[in-house]
Tab-separated table of C-alpha atoms in Angstrom:
chain	number	residue	atom	x	y	z
T	1	MET	CA	100.842	38.791	35.196
T	2	THR	CA	100.954	42.558	34.924
T	3	LYS	CA	101.749	42.201	31.243
T	4	ASP	CA	98.786	39.861	30.773
T	5	MET	CA	96.446	42.254	32.529
T	6	ALA	CA	97.731	45.130	30.470
T	7	GLY	CA	97.005	43.130	27.361
T	8	LEU	CA	93.325	43.114	28.255
T	9	CYS	CA	93.072	46.690	27.039
T	10	GLN	CA	95.174	46.136	23.938
T	11	GLY	CA	93.197	47.238	20.924
T	12	ASP	CA	90.245	48.171	23.112
T	13	THR	CA	88.060	51.236	22.857
T	14	VAL	CA	88.683	54.570	24.531
T	15	LEU	CA	86.705	53.441	27.576
T	16	CYS	CA	89.242	50.894	28.820
T	17	SER	CA	92.218	53.204	28.184
T	18	THR	CA	90.464	56.066	29.957
T	19	LEU	CA	89.772	53.926	33.001
T	20	VAL	CA	93.381	52.740	33.105
T	21	GLY	CA	94.515	56.358	32.989
T	22	MET	CA	92.250	57.237	35.884
T	23	PHE	CA	94.181	54.756	38.057
T	24	ASP	CA	97.576	56.182	37.050
T	25	ASN	CA	98.447	53.069	35.041
T	26	ALA	CA	98.482	50.862	38.148
T	27	PRO	CA	99.256	47.165	37.508
T	28	TRP	CA	95.712	46.172	38.417
T	29	ALA	CA	94.091	49.022	36.453
T	30	PRO	CA	93.536	47.012	33.184
T	31	LEU	CA	91.756	44.285	35.130
T	32	VAL	CA	89.434	46.789	36.842
T	33	ALA	CA	88.854	48.587	33.529
T	34	THR	CA	87.978	45.305	31.828
T	35	PHE	CA	85.622	44.374	34.653
T	36	VAL	CA	83.831	47.734	34.373
T	37	THR	CA	83.656	47.339	30.589
T	38	VAL	CA	82.098	43.901	30.933
T	39	ILE	CA	79.508	45.215	33.393
T	40	LEU	CA	78.653	48.076	31.033
T	41	ILE	CA	78.291	45.666	28.107
T	42	LEU	CA	75.924	43.429	30.060
T	43	VAL	CA	73.915	46.387	31.337
T	44	LEU	CA	73.695	47.782	27.815
T	45	ALA	CA	72.571	44.378	26.502
T	46	PHE	CA	69.761	44.172	29.063
T	47	VAL	CA	68.726	47.771	28.393
T	48	VAL	CA	68.567	47.135	24.635
T	49	ARG	CA	66.638	43.916	25.301
T	50	ASN	CA	64.089	45.744	27.453
T	51	ILE	CA	63.720	48.466	24.835
T	52	ALA	CA	63.180	45.835	22.127
T	53	HIS	CA	60.562	44.097	24.281
T	54	ARG	CA	58.754	47.383	24.873
T	55	LEU	CA	58.725	48.140	21.150
T	56	ILE	CA	57.452	44.646	20.365
T	57	THR	CA	54.736	44.991	23.023
T	58	ARG	CA	53.643	48.332	21.580
T	59	VAL	CA	53.488	46.939	18.055
T	60	ILE	CA	51.616	43.829	19.245
T	61	ASN	CA	49.066	45.902	21.169
T	62	ARG	CA	48.461	48.023	18.097
T	63	ALA	CA	48.095	44.938	15.910
T	64	ALA	CA	45.644	43.389	18.373
T	65	THR	CA	43.214	46.310	17.938
T	66	GLY	CA	41.980	46.365	14.354
T	67	GLY	CA	39.173	48.148	12.617
T	68	SER	CA	35.591	47.066	12.982
T	69	ILE	CA	33.736	45.325	10.199
T	70	ALA	CA	30.451	46.880	11.269
T	71	SER	CA	30.275	48.859	8.041
T	72	ARG	CA	29.957	45.625	6.073
T	73	PHE	CA	26.798	44.501	7.831
T	74	ARG	CA	23.959	46.203	9.621
T	75	LYS	CA	24.432	47.568	13.116
T	76	GLY	CA	23.301	45.319	15.937
T	77	ALA	CA	24.122	42.427	18.207
T	78	VAL	CA	25.327	40.200	15.378
T	79	THR	CA	27.822	42.796	14.212
T	80	ASP	CA	29.035	43.240	17.776
T	81	GLY	CA	29.464	39.472	18.068
T	82	ILE	CA	31.511	39.243	14.874
T	83	ASP	CA	33.679	42.172	15.968
T	84	ALA	CA	34.245	40.524	19.366
T	85	LEU	CA	35.301	37.255	17.732
T	86	LEU	CA	37.662	38.967	15.314
T	87	HIS	CA	39.155	41.071	18.106
T	88	GLU	CA	39.809	37.939	20.184
T	89	ARG	CA	41.425	36.208	17.181
T	90	ARG	CA	43.669	39.212	16.528
T	91	LYS	CA	44.593	39.343	20.217
T	92	GLN	CA	45.525	35.641	20.359
T	93	ARG	CA	47.539	35.851	17.152
T	94	ALA	CA	49.343	39.022	18.249
T	95	GLU	CA	50.207	37.605	21.674
T	96	THR	CA	51.629	34.428	20.159
T	97	MET	CA	53.759	36.305	17.649
T	98	GLY	CA	54.833	38.756	20.338
T	99	SER	CA	56.069	35.899	22.515
T	100	VAL	CA	58.065	34.452	19.612
T	101	LEU	CA	59.577	37.822	18.693
T	102	LYS	CA	60.536	38.538	22.304
T	103	HIS	CA	62.323	35.202	22.601
T	104	VAL	CA	64.176	35.806	19.335
T	105	ALA	CA	65.156	39.333	20.402
T	106	SER	CA	66.410	38.071	23.784
T	107	ILE	CA	68.520	35.336	22.189
T	108	VAL	CA	70.063	37.659	19.600
T	109	ILE	CA	70.758	40.599	21.927
T	110	LEU	CA	71.940	38.647	24.985
T	111	GLY	CA	73.917	36.237	22.790
T	112	THR	CA	75.706	39.156	21.159
T	113	GLY	CA	76.398	40.621	24.589
T	114	VAL	CA	77.891	37.345	25.869
T	115	LEU	CA	80.127	37.009	22.808
T	116	THR	CA	81.280	40.599	23.252
T	117	VAL	CA	82.115	39.918	26.906
T	118	LEU	CA	84.109	36.824	25.975
T	119	ASP	CA	86.004	38.879	23.430
T	120	ARG	CA	86.748	41.557	26.064
T	121	LEU	CA	88.113	38.819	28.344
T	122	ALA	CA	90.509	37.738	25.596
T	123	ILE	CA	88.759	34.377	25.280
T	124	PRO	CA	88.865	33.149	21.655
T	125	ILE	CA	85.322	33.032	20.305
T	126	ALA	CA	86.175	31.764	16.817
T	127	PRO	CA	86.193	28.084	17.913
T	128	LEU	CA	82.927	28.676	19.784
T	129	LEU	CA	81.270	30.240	16.739
T	130	THR	CA	82.551	27.410	14.558
T	131	SER	CA	81.207	24.800	16.972
T	132	VAL	CA	77.838	26.551	17.180
T	133	GLY	CA	77.706	26.761	13.398
T	134	ILE	CA	78.457	23.060	12.994
T	135	LEU	CA	75.925	22.198	15.703
T	136	GLY	CA	73.316	24.385	14.006
T	137	VAL	CA	73.877	22.650	10.672
T	138	ALA	CA	73.624	19.231	12.335
T	139	ILE	CA	70.424	20.190	14.153
T	140	GLY	CA	69.043	21.708	10.958
T	141	PHE	CA	69.551	18.454	9.054
T	142	GLY	CA	68.253	16.326	11.896
T	143	ALA	CA	65.219	18.464	12.687
T	144	GLN	CA	64.059	19.540	9.247
T	145	GLU	CA	60.470	18.482	9.955
T	146	LEU	CA	60.464	20.382	13.239
T	147	VAL	CA	61.767	23.549	11.569
T	148	LYS	CA	59.188	23.104	8.812
T	149	ASP	CA	56.421	22.808	11.402
T	150	PHE	CA	57.545	25.972	13.209
T	151	ILE	CA	57.830	28.027	10.015
T	152	ALA	CA	54.410	26.841	8.830
T	153	GLY	CA	52.960	27.659	12.255
T	154	MET	CA	54.369	31.182	12.177
T	155	PHE	CA	52.926	31.907	8.740
T	156	MET	CA	49.617	30.361	9.791
T	157	LEU	CA	49.421	32.756	12.731
T	158	LEU	CA	50.534	35.766	10.702
T	159	GLU	CA	47.950	35.089	8.001
T	160	ASP	CA	45.205	34.239	10.531
T	161	GLN	CA	44.242	31.072	8.677
T	162	TYR	CA	42.349	29.712	11.694
T	163	GLY	CA	42.101	30.033	15.457
T	164	VAL	CA	40.750	28.307	18.548
T	165	GLY	CA	37.053	27.543	18.154
T	166	ASP	CA	37.068	27.469	14.340
T	167	VAL	CA	35.655	24.504	12.442
T	168	ILE	CA	38.247	23.604	9.824
T	169	ASP	CA	39.028	20.942	7.233
T	170	VAL	CA	42.748	20.191	6.929
T	171	GLY	CA	42.369	17.263	4.572
T	172	GLY	CA	43.088	14.397	6.923
T	173	ALA	CA	40.811	15.643	9.702
T	174	ILE	CA	37.738	17.831	10.117
T	175	GLY	CA	36.782	19.321	13.446
T	176	THR	CA	36.838	22.189	15.910
T	177	VAL	CA	40.208	23.724	16.754
T	178	GLU	CA	40.949	23.284	20.463
T	179	ALA	CA	44.568	24.452	20.591
T	180	VAL	CA	47.088	26.027	18.226
T	181	THR	CA	50.848	26.107	18.741
T	182	LEU	CA	53.742	26.798	16.431
T	183	ARG	CA	54.262	23.050	15.979
T	184	VAL	CA	50.862	21.317	16.070
T	185	THR	CA	47.150	22.026	15.788
T	186	ARG	CA	44.713	20.049	17.951
T	187	LEU	CA	41.271	19.269	16.509
T	188	ARG	CA	38.213	17.485	17.888
T	189	ASP	CA	35.885	15.954	15.293
T	190	ALA	CA	32.140	15.358	15.504
T	191	ASP	CA	32.687	11.921	17.107
T	192	GLY	CA	34.767	13.429	19.911
T	193	ARG	CA	38.020	12.086	18.516
T	194	VAL	CA	41.049	14.347	19.068
T	195	TRP	CA	43.446	14.872	16.160
T	196	TYR	CA	46.975	16.259	16.459
T	197	VAL	CA	48.053	17.656	13.098
T	198	ARG	CA	51.595	18.919	12.515
T	199	ASN	CA	51.522	22.367	10.943
T	200	GLY	CA	54.157	21.420	8.394
T	201	THR	CA	51.901	18.693	6.952
T	202	ILE	CA	48.924	21.007	6.338
T	203	THR	CA	48.807	21.870	2.638
T	204	ARG	CA	45.298	23.354	2.578
T	205	VAL	CA	42.783	24.633	5.128
T	206	GLY	CA	39.032	24.995	4.729
T	207	ASN	CA	37.735	27.330	7.442
T	208	GLU	CA	33.986	27.318	8.095
T	209	SER	CA	34.095	29.890	10.905
T	210	GLN	CA	36.019	32.872	9.603
T	211	GLY	CA	34.194	36.163	9.180
T	212	TRP	CA	30.775	34.723	8.360
T	213	SER	CA	29.130	31.506	7.221
T	214	ARG	CA	26.291	30.615	4.891
T	215	ALA	CA	23.329	28.336	5.544
T	216	TYR	CA	21.360	27.094	2.568
T	217	MET	CA	18.701	24.579	1.642
T	218	ASP	CA	17.842	23.022	-1.696
T	219	VAL	CA	14.082	22.577	-2.055
T	220	ARG	CA	13.003	19.856	-4.521
T	221	VAL	CA	9.433	20.030	-5.789
T	222	ALA	CA	7.559	18.224	-8.543
T	223	TYR	CA	8.424	19.169	-12.100
T	224	ASP	CA	4.867	20.320	-12.818
T	225	ALA	CA	4.711	22.579	-9.727
T	226	ASP	CA	3.974	26.251	-10.295
T	227	VAL	CA	7.353	28.016	-10.257
T	228	MET	CA	6.060	31.425	-9.202
T	229	SER	CA	3.944	29.999	-6.364
T	230	VAL	CA	6.896	28.086	-4.937
T	231	ARG	CA	9.171	31.112	-5.257
T	232	VAL	CA	6.681	33.398	-3.512
T	233	LEU	CA	6.221	30.853	-0.719
T	234	LEU	CA	9.983	30.594	-0.147
T	235	GLU	CA	10.280	34.389	-0.141
T	236	HIS	CA	7.632	34.514	2.589
T	237	VAL	CA	9.645	31.986	4.593
T	238	ALA	CA	12.745	34.166	4.157
T	239	GLU	CA	10.837	37.220	5.373
T	240	GLU	CA	9.544	35.318	8.413
T	241	ILE	CA	13.042	34.215	9.370
T	242	TRP	CA	14.361	37.740	8.952
T	243	ALA	CA	11.515	39.039	11.126
T	244	ASP	CA	12.352	36.560	13.891
T	245	ALA	CA	13.974	38.760	16.532
T	246	GLU	CA	15.954	35.938	18.136
T	247	LEU	CA	17.515	34.740	14.887
T	248	ARG	CA	18.080	38.237	13.571
T	249	GLU	CA	19.881	39.444	16.671
T	250	SER	CA	22.047	36.411	17.363
T	251	LYS	CA	22.621	34.309	14.241
T	252	ILE	CA	21.678	35.929	10.904
T	253	VAL	CA	23.581	38.929	9.554
T	254	GLU	CA	21.695	39.492	6.276
T	255	GLU	CA	18.174	38.862	5.025
T	256	PRO	CA	17.827	35.350	3.541
T	257	GLN	CA	17.677	35.176	-0.239
T	258	VAL	CA	15.778	32.925	-2.619
T	259	PHE	CA	17.840	32.169	-5.715
T	260	GLY	CA	14.971	30.703	-7.714
T	261	VAL	CA	15.377	27.554	-9.778
T	262	GLU	CA	18.849	26.202	-9.071
T	263	GLN	CA	18.563	22.962	-11.062
T	264	LEU	CA	16.264	21.223	-13.538
T	265	SER	CA	15.806	17.492	-13.910
T	266	ASP	CA	13.283	15.166	-15.484
T	267	SER	CA	11.560	14.620	-12.136
T	268	SER	CA	12.000	17.763	-10.017
T	269	LEU	CA	12.727	21.460	-9.803
T	270	VAL	CA	15.343	22.551	-7.286
T	271	PHE	CA	15.014	25.922	-5.559
T	272	ARG	CA	17.664	27.284	-3.218
T	273	ILE	CA	17.208	29.522	-0.194
T	274	SER	CA	20.238	30.772	1.723
T	275	ALA	CA	21.170	33.052	4.619
T	276	LYS	CA	24.428	34.641	5.714
T	277	THR	CA	25.055	33.787	9.358
T	278	LEU	CA	27.414	34.317	12.233
T	279	PRO	CA	30.480	32.023	12.086
T	280	ALA	CA	29.654	28.413	13.042
T	281	ALA	CA	25.909	29.211	13.249
T	282	GLN	CA	25.087	27.861	9.785
T	283	ALA	CA	24.039	24.418	11.049
T	284	GLU	CA	21.421	25.809	13.422
T	285	VAL	CA	20.077	28.231	10.817
T	286	SER	CA	19.941	25.421	8.240
T	287	ARG	CA	17.812	23.335	10.597
T	288	GLU	CA	15.457	26.267	11.090
T	289	LEU	CA	15.242	26.751	7.317
T	290	ARG	CA	14.346	23.105	6.747
T	291	LEU	CA	11.689	23.178	9.444
T	292	ARG	CA	9.981	26.342	8.194
T	293	VAL	CA	10.188	25.434	4.517
T	294	LYS	CA	8.691	21.976	5.137
T	295	THR	CA	5.901	23.476	7.237
T	296	ALA	CA	5.101	26.100	4.590
T	297	LEU	CA	5.075	23.565	1.740
T	298	ASP	CA	2.800	21.218	3.675
T	299	ALA	CA	0.391	24.066	4.428
T	300	ALA	CA	0.298	25.001	0.732
T	301	GLY	CA	-0.181	21.415	-0.373
T	302	ILE	CA	3.072	21.316	-2.371
T	303	PRO	CA	4.845	17.997	-1.943
T	304	MET	CA	8.641	17.755	-1.838
T	305	VAL	CA	10.499	15.321	-4.058
T	306	ALA	CA	13.307	13.161	-2.695
T	307	ALA	CA	16.752	13.576	-4.212
T	308	ALA	CA	17.552	11.029	-6.909
């Protein structure tokens, strides 16, 4: 037994040999030295893990606070609203990635510490590593779709493709994002139906709520209508909307524009008026555009033509 205990320090570092020497090479000294070594390894593993978590937290906190986009638009409540939304999106994305990185760091560091302890205790780890490798390959083949979903979810979060509250089109479903995980995205469409879409199956994403949106209206008038009169009338409508304090401070980020004649046909002229809006506010602004344009055309005696 003494020989077996002495073998615990065979080929070990200076630490174990030094501890054995401190006990005057007593028969039980290698066992005590090994026990102390194991404790130090575990303590070191937890210290390194805590340091890694602190570094990850610091990086995540820095990533969650990005620059403002106020320079792109005018100063005001709308800019503050966009900045608040973007800050919240960055915060959610950073927290999710931070949680994943912390779990990965814990598994790697503590796993390495456990393997090192087993090696110090003279327990063969080669069969264990082989078994884990075979199990990993088997799980990899059996859970390819799951791995694909997780990888796609990680890249989706890193690239900030969409977040909770966004209105997106993922091909098979269109709706508002209610929840995002590394595996699935939950949507609710206009009919109230809930869709669960696996991240690995999403090949394209159309996001209607990122950064800013655009509301527009195509105005069809008779072919013989006076082009300049219609254009001036629409420009007045755009100025009225821009002068509306409620819309300007809460929904519209730039003055509406009139693009002139957008299309020509044998029966109508098509003018287009558009406005850059806060994310997801384009529907409400579009309704206001339609109301004001119709009212202005009726007052001027210019009839609208139905789409062919």
